[in-house]
JSON list of C-alpha atoms in Angstrom, two decimals:
[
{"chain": "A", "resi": 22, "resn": "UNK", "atom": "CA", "xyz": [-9.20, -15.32, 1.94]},
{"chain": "A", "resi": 23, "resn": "UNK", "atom": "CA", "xyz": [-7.29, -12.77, 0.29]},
{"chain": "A", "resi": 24, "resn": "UNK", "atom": "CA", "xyz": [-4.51, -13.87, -2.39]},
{"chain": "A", "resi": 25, "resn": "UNK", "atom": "CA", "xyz": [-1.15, -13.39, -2.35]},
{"chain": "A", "resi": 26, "resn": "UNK", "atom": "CA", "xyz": [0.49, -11.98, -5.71]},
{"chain": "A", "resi": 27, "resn": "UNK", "atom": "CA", "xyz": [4.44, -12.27, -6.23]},
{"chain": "A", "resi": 28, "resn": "UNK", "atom": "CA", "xyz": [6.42, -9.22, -7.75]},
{"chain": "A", "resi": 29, "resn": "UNK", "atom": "CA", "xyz": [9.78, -8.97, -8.62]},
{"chain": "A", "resi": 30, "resn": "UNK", "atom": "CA", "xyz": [11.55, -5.58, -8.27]},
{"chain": "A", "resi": 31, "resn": "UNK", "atom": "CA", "xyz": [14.67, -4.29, -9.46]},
{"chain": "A", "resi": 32, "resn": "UNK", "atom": "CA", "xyz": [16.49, -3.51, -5.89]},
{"chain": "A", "resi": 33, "resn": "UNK", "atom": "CA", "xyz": [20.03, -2.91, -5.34]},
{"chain": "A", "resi": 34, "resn": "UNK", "atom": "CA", "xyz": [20.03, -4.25, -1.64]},
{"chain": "A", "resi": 35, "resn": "UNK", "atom": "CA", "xyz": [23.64, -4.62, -0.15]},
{"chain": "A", "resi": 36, "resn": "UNK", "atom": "CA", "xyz": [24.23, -7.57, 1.12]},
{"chain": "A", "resi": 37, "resn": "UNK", "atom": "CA", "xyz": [24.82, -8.65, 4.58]},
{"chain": "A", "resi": 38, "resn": "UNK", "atom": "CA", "xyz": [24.40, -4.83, 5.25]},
{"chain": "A", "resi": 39, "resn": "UNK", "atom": "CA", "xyz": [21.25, -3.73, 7.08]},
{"chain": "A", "resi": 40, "resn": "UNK", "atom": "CA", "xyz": [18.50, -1.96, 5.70]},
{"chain": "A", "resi": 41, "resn": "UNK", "atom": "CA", "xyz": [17.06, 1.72, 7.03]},
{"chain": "A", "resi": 42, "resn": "UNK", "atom": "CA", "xyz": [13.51, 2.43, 7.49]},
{"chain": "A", "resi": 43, "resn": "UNK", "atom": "CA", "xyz": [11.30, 5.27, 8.42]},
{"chain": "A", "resi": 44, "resn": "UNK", "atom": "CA", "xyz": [8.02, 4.76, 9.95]},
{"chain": "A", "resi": 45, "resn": "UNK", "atom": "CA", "xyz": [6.65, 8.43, 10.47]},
{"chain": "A", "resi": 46, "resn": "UNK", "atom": "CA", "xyz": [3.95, 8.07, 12.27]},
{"chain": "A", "resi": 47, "resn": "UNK", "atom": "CA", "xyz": [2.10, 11.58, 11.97]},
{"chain": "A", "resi": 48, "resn": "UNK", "atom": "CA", "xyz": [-1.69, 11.56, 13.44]},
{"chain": "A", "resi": 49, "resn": "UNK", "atom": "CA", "xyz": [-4.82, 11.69, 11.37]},
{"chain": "A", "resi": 50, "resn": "UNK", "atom": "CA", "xyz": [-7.93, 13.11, 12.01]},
{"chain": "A", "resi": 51, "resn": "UNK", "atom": "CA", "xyz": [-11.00, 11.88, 9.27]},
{"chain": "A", "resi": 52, "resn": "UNK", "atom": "CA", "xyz": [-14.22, 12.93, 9.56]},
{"chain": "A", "resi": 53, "resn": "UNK", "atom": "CA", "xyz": [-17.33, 11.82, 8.01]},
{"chain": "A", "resi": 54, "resn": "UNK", "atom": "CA", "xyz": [-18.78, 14.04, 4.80]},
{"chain": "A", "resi": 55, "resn": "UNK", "atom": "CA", "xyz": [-22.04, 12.30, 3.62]},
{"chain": "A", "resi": 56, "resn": "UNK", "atom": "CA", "xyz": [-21.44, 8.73, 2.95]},
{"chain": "A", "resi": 57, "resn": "UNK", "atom": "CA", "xyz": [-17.54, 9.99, 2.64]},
{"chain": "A", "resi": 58, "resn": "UNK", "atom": "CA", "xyz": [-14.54, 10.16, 5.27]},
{"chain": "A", "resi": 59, "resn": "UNK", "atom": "CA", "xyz": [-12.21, 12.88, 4.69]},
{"chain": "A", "resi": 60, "resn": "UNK", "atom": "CA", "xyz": [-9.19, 14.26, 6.37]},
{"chain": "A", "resi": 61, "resn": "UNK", "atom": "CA", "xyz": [-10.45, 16.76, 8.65]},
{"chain": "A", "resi": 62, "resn": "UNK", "atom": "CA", "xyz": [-6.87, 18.96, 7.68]},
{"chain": "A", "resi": 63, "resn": "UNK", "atom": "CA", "xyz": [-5.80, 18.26, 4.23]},
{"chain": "A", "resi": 64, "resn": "UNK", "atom": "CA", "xyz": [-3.35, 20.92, 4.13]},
{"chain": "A", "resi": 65, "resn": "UNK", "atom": "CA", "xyz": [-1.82, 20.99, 7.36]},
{"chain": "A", "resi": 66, "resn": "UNK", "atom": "CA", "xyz": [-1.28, 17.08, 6.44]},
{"chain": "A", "resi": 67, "resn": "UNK", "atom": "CA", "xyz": [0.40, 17.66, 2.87]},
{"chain": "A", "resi": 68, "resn": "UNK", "atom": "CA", "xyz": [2.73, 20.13, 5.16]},
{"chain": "A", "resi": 69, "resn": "UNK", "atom": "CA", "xyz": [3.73, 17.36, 7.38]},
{"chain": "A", "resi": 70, "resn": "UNK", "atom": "CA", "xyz": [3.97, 15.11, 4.71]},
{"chain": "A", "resi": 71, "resn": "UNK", "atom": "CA", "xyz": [6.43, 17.39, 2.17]},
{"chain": "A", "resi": 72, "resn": "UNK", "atom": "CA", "xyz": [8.60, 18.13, 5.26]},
{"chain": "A", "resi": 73, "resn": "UNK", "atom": "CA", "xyz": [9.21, 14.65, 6.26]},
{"chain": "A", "resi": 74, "resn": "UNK", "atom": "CA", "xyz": [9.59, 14.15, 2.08]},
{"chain": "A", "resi": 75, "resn": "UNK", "atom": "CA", "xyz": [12.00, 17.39, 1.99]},
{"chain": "A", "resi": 76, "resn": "UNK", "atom": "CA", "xyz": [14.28, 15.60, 4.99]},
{"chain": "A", "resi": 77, "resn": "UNK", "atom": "CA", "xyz": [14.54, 12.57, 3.10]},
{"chain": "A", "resi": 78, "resn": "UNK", "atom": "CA", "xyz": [15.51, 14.31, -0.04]},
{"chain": "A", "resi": 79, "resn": "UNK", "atom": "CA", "xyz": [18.39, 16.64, 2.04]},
{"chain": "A", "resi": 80, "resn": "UNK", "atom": "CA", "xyz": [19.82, 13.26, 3.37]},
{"chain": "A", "resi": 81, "resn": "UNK", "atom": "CA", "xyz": [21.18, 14.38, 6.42]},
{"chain": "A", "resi": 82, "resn": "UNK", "atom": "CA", "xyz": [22.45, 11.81, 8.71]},
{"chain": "A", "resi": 83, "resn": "UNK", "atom": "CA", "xyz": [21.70, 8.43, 8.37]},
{"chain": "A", "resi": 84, "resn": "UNK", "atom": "CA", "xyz": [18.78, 9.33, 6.08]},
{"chain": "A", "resi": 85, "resn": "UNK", "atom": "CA", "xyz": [21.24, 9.17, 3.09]},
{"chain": "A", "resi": 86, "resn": "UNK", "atom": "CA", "xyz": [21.23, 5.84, 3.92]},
{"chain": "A", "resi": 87, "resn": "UNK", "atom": "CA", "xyz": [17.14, 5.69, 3.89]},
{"chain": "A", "resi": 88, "resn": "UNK", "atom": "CA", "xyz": [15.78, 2.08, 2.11]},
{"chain": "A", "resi": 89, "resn": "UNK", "atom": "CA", "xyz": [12.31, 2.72, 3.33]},
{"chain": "A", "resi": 90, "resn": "UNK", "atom": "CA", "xyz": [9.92, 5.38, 4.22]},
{"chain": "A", "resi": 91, "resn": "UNK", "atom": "CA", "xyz": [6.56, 4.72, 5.78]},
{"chain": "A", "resi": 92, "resn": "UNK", "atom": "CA", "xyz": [3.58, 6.67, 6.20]},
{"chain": "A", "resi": 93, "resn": "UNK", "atom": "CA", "xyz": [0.20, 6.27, 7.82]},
{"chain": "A", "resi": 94, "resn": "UNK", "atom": "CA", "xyz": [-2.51, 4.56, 6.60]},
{"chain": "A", "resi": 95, "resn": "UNK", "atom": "CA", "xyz": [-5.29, 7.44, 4.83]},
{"chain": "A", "resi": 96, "resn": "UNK", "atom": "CA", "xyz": [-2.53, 10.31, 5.56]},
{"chain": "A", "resi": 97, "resn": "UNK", "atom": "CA", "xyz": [-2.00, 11.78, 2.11]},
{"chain": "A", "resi": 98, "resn": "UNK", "atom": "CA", "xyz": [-4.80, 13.81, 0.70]},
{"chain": "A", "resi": 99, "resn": "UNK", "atom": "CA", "xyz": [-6.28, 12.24, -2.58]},
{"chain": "A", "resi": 100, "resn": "UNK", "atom": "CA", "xyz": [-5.69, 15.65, -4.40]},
{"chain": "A", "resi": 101, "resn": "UNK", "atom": "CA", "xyz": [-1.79, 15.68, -3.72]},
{"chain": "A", "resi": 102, "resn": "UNK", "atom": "CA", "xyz": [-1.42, 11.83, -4.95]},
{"chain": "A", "resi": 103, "resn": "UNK", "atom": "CA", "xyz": [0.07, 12.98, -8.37]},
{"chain": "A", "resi": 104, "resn": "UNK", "atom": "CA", "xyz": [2.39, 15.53, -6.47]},
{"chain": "A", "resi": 105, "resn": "UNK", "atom": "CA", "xyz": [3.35, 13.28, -4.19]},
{"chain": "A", "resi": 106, "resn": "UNK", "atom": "CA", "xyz": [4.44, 10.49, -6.98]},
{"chain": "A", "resi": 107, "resn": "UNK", "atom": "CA", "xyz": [6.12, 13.05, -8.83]},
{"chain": "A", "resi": 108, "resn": "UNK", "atom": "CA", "xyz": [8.69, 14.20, -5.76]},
{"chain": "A", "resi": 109, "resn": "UNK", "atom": "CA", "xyz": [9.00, 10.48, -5.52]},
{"chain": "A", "resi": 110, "resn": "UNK", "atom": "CA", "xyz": [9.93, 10.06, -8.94]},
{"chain": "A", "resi": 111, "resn": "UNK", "atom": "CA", "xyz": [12.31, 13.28, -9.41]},
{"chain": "A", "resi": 112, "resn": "UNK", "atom": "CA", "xyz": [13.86, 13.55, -6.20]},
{"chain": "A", "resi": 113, "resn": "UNK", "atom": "CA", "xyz": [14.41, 10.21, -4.50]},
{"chain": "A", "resi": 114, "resn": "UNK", "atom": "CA", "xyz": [17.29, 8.04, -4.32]},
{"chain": "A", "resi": 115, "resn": "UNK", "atom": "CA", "xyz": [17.15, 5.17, -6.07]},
{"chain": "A", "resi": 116, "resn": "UNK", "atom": "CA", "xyz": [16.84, 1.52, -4.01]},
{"chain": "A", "resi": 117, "resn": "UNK", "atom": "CA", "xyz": [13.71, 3.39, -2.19]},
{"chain": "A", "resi": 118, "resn": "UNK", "atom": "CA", "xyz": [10.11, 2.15, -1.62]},
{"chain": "A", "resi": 119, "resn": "UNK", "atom": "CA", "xyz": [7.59, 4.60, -0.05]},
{"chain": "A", "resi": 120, "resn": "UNK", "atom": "CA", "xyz": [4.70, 3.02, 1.40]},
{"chain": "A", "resi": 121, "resn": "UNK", "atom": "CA", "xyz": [1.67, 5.31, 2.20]},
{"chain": "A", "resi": 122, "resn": "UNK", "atom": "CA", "xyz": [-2.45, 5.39, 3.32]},
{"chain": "A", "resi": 123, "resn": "UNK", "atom": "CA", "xyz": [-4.14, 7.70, 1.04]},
{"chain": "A", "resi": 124, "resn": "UNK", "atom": "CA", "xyz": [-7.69, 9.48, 1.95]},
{"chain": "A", "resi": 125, "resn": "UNK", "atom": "CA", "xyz": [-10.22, 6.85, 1.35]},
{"chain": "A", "resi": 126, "resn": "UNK", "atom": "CA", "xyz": [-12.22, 7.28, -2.22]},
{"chain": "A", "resi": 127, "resn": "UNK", "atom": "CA", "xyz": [-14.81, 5.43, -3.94]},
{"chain": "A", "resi": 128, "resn": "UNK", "atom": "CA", "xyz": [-14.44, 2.05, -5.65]},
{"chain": "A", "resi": 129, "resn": "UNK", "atom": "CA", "xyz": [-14.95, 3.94, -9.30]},
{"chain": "A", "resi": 130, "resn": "UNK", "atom": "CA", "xyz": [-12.05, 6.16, -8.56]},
{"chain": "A", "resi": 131, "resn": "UNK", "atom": "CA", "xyz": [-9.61, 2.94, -7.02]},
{"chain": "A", "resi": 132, "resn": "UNK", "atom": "CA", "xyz": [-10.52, 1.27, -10.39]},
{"chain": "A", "resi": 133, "resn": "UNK", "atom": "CA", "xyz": [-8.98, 4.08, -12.52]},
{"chain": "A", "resi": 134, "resn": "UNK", "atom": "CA", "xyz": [-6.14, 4.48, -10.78]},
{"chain": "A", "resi": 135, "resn": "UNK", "atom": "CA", "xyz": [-5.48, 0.68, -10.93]},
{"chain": "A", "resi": 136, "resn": "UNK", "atom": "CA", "xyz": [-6.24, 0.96, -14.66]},
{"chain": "A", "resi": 137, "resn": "UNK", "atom": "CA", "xyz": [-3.17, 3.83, -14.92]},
{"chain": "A", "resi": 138, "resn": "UNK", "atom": "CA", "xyz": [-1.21, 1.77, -13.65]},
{"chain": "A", "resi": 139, "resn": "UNK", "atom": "CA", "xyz": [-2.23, -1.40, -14.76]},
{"chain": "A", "resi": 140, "resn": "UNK", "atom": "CA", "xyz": [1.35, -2.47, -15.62]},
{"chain": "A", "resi": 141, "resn": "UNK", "atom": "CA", "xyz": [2.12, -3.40, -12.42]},
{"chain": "A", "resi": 142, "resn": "UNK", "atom": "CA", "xyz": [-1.76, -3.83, -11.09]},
{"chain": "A", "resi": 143, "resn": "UNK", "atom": "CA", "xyz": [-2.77, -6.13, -13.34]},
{"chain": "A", "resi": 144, "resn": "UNK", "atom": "CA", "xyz": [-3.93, -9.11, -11.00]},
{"chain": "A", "resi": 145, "resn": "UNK", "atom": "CA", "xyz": [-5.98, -6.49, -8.70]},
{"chain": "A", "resi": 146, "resn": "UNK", "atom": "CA", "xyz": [-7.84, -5.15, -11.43]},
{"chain": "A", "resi": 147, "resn": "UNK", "atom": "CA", "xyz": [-9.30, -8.99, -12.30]},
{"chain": "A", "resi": 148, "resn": "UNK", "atom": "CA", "xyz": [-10.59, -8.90, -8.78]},
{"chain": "A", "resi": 149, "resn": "UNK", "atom": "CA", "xyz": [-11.89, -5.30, -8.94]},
{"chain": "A", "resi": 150, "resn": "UNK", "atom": "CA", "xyz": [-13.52, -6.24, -11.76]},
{"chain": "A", "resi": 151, "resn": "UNK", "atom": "CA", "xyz": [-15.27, -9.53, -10.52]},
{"chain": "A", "resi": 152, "resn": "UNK", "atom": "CA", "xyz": [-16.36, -7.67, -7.87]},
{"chain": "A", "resi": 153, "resn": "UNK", "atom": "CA", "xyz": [-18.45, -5.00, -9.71]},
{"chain": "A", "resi": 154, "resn": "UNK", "atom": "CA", "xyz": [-19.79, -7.76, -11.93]},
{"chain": "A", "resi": 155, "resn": "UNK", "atom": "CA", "xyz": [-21.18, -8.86, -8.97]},
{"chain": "A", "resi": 156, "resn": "UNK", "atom": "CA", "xyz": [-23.15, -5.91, -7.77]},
{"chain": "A", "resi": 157, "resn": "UNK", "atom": "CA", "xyz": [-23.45, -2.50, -7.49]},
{"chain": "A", "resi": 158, "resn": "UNK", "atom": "CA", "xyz": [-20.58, -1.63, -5.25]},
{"chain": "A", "resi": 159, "resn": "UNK", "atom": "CA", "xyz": [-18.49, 1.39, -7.21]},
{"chain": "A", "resi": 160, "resn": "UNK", "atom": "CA", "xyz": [-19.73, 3.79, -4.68]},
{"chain": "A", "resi": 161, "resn": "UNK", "atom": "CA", "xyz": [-18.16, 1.64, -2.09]},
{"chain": "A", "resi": 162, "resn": "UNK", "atom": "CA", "xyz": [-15.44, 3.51, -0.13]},
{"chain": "A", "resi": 163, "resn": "UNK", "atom": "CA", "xyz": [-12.11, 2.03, -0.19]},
{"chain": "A", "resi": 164, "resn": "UNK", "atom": "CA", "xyz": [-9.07, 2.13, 2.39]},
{"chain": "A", "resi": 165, "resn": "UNK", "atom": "CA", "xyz": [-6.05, 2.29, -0.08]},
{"chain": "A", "resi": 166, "resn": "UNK", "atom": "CA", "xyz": [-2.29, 2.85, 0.50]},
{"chain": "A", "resi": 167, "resn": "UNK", "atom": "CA", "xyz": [0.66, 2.90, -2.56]},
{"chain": "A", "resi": 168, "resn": "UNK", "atom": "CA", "xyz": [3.78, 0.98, -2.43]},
{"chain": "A", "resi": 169, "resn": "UNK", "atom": "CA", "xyz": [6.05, 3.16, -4.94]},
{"chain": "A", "resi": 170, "resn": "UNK", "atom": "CA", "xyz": [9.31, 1.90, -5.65]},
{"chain": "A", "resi": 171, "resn": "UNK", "atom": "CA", "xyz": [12.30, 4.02, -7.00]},
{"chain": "A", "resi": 172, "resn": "UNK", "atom": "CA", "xyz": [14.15, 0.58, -8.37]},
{"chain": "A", "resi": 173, "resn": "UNK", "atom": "CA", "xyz": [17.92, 0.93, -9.15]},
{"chain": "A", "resi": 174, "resn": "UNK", "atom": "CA", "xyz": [17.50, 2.30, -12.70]},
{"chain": "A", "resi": 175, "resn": "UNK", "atom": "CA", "xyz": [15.56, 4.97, -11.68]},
{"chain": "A", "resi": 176, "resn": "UNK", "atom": "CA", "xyz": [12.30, 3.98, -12.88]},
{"chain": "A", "resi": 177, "resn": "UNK", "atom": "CA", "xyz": [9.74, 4.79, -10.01]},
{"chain": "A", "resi": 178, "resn": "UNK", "atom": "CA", "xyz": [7.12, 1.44, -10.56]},
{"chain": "A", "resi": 179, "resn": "UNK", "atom": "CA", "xyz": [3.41, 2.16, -8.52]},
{"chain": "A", "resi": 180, "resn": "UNK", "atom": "CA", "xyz": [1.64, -0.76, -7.01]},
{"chain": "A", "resi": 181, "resn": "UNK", "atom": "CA", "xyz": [-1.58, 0.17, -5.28]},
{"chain": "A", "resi": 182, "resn": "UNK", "atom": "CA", "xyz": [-3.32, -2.31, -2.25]},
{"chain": "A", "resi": 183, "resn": "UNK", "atom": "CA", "xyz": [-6.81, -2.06, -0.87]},
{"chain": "A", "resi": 184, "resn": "UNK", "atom": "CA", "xyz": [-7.43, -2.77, 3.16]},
{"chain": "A", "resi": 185, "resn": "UNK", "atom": "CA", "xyz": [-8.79, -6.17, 3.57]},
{"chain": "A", "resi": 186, "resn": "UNK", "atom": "CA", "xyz": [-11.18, -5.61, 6.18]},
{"chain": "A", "resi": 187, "resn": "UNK", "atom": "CA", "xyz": [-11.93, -2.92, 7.84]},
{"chain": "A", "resi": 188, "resn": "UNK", "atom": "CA", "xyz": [-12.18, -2.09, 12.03]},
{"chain": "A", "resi": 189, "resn": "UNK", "atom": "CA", "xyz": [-15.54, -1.42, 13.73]},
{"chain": "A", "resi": 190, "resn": "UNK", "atom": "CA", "xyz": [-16.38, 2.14, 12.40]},
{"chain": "A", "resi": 191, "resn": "UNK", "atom": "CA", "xyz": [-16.02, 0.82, 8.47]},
{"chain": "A", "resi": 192, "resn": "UNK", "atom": "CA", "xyz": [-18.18, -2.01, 8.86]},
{"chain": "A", "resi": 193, "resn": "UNK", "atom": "CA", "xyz": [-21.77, -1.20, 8.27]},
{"chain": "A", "resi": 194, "resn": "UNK", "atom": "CA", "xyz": [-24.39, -3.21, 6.77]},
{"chain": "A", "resi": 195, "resn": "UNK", "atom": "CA", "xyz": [-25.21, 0.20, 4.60]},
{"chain": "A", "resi": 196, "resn": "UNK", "atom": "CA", "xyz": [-23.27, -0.91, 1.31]},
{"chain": "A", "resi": 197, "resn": "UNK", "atom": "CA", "xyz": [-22.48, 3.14, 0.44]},
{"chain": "A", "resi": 198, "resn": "UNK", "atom": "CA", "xyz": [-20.76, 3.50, 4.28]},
{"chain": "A", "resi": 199, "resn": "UNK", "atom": "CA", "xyz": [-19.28, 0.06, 4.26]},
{"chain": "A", "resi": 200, "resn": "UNK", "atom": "CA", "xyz": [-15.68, -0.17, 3.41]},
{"chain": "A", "resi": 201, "resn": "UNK", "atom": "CA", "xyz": [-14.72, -2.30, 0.30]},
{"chain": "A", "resi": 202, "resn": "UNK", "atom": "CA", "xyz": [-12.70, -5.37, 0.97]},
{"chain": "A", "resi": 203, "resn": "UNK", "atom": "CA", "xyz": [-9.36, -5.90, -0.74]},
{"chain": "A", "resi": 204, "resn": "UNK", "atom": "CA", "xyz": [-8.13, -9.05, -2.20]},
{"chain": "A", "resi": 205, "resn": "UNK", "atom": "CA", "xyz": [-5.16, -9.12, -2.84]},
{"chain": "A", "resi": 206, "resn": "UNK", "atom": "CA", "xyz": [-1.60, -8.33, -1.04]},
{"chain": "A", "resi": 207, "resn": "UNK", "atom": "CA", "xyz": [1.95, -8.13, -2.79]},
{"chain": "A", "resi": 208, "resn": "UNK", "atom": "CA", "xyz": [4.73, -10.31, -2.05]},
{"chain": "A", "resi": 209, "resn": "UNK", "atom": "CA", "xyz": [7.95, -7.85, -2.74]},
{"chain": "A", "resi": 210, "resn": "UNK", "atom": "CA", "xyz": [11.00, -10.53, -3.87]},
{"chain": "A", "resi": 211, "resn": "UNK", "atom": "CA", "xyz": [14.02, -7.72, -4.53]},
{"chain": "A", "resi": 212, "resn": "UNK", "atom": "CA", "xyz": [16.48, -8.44, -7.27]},
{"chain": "A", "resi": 213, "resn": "UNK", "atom": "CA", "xyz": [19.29, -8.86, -6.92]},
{"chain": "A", "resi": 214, "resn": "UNK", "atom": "CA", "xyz": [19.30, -7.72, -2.97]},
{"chain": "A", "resi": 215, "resn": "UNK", "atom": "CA", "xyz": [17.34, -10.86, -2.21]},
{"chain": "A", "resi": 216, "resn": "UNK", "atom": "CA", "xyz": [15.36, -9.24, 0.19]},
{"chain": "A", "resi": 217, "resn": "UNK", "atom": "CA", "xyz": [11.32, -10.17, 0.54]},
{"chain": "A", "resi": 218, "resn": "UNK", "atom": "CA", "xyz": [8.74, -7.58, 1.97]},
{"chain": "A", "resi": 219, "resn": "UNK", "atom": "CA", "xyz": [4.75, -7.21, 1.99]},
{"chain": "A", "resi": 220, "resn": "UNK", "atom": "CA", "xyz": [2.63, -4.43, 3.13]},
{"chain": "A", "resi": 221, "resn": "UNK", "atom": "CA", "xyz": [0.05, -5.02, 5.38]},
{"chain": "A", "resi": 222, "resn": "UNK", "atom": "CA", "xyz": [-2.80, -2.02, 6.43]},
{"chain": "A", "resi": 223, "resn": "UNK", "atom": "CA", "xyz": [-4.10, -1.93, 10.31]},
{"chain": "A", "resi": 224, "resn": "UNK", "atom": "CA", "xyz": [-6.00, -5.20, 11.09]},
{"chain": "A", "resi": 225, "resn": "UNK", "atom": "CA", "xyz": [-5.11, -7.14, 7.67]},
{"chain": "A", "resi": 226, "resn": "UNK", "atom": "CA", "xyz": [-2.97, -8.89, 9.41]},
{"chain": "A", "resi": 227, "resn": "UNK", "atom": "CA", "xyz": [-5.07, -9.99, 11.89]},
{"chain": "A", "resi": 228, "resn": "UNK", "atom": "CA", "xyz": [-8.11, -10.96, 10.16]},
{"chain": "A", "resi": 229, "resn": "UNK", "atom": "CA", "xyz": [-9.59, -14.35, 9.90]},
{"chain": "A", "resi": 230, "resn": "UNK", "atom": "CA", "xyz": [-12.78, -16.35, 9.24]},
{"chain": "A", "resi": 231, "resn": "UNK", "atom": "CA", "xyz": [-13.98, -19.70, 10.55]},
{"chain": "A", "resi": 232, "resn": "UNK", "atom": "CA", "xyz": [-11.89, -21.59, 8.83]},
{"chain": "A", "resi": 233, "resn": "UNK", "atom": "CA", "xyz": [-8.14, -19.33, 7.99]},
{"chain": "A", "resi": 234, "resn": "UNK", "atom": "CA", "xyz": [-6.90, -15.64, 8.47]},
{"chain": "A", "resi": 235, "resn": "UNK", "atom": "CA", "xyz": [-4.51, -13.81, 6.78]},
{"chain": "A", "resi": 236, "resn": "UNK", "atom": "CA", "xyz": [-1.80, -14.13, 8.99]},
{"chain": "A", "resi": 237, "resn": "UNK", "atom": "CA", "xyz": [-1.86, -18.12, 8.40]},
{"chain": "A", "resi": 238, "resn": "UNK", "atom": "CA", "xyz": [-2.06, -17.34, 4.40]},
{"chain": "A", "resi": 239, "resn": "UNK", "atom": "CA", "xyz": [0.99, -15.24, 4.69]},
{"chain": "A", "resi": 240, "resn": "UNK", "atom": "CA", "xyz": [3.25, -17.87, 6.68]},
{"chain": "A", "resi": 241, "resn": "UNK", "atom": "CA", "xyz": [1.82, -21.10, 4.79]},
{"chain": "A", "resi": 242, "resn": "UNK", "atom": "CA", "xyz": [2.93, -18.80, 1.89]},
{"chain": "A", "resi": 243, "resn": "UNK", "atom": "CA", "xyz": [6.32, -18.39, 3.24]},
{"chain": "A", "resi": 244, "resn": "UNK", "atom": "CA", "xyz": [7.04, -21.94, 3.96]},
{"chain": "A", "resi": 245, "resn": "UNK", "atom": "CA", "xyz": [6.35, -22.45, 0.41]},
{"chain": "A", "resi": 246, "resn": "UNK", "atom": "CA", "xyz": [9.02, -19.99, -0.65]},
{"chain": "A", "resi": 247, "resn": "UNK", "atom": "CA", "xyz": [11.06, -21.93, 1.67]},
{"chain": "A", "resi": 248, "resn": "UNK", "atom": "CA", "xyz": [10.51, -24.65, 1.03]},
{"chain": "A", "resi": 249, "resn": "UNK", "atom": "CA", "xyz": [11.23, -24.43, -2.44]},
{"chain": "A", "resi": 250, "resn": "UNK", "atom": "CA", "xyz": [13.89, -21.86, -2.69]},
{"chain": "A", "resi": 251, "resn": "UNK", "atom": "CA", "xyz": [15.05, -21.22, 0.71]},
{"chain": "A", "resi": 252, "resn": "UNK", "atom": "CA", "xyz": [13.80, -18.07, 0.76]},
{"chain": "A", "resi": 253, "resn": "UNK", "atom": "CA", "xyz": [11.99, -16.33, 3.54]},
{"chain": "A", "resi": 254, "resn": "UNK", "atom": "CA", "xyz": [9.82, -13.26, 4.21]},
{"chain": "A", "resi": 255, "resn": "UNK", "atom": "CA", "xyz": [12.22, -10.81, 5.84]},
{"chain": "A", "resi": 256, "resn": "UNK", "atom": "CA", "xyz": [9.72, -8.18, 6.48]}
]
């Protein structure tokens, strides 16, 4: 089963207040380019994507008062990743986490980018590694989304999280089309808003084998923090 890694992050919760989140759910389209699935639209996407990104920044409404923004799992095309960190970086509030699917790549590529940011990646690099000492598998495609959060000093801190398992059309016994298998998800504890989170993509949190499944892993880890510091996962 996949392991749980805890992070602490610098976020200015308020108390007793509640928090705001956005879950724009935009559609995707991906279609299938040799052993490669890429968004059928990549420009029409980065559109959608900047606009929702451009209402955020305006803060009209109650979106000054935006703690989270979520976006689709494989929605942001690979080639406007940088771009899309930078906006993050210059233009959001701080107290902000942005969690968002980016267009599937290959293992090589997941490894560098985990390797640029291996400040905060460290743990997931260990298993990225183990896993190509293993085998040939850095042409495997991987299902990838970025938490990046804009902590309260203004330093915007990038933690990146492979899909676990994939659904029907990722799983194929041809290693090049089968999706790579994540091991590892974050457990978010906020400081000092005291406020937990993880980020799950599509089935993760559903998965299981003959003997666990993720969703057990992630209470059993709970209770733990419960147990021991009467803390709990709050979302």
């Amino acid at each position: 089963m996949v392991r749980i890694i805890d992070k602490e992050v610098n976020l200015e919760f308020s108390i007793g207040q509640h928090l705001h989140c956005l879950v724009a759910q935009i559609p995707n389209r991906l279609r299938k380019v040799g052993h490669d699935f890429v968004l059928t639209d990549p420009e029409e996407k980065w559109v959608q994507i900047r606009g929702i990104l451009n209402l955020v920044i305006e803060g009209g409404g109650y979106l000054q008062k935006l703690h989270f923004l979520m976006l689709p799992e494989a929605s942001l095309p690979f080639c406007r990743f940088d771009e899309m960190l930078e906006i993050l970086r210059r233009d959001f509030r701080s107290n902000t986490v942005t969690i968002f699917g980016v267009e599937p790549t290959r293992l090589n590529v997941y490894r560098e980018l985990l390797e640029r940011f291996r400040e905060d990646n460290g743990e997931a690099i260990e298993a990225v590694d183990q896993d190509i000492e293993g085998g040939n598998v850095l042409e495997m495609p991987v299902n990838w989304c970025c938490i990046a959060i804009k902590e309260a000093t203004g330093a915007l801190r990038v933690f990146l999280e492979a899909k676990s398992h994939p659904f029907h059309a990722e799983e194929l016994l041809d290693k090049y089309h089968d999706l790579y298998r994540g091991r590892q998800f974050y457990f978010f504890h906020s400081r000092p808003g005291c406020f937990n989170f993880m980020t799950l993509i599509c089935l993760d949190y559903l998965y299981r084998d003959l003997y666990s499944s993720n969703i057990k892993r992630i209470i059993d880890h709970a209770n733990q923090l419960f147990f021991t510091t009467r803390q709990g996962l709050d979302a």
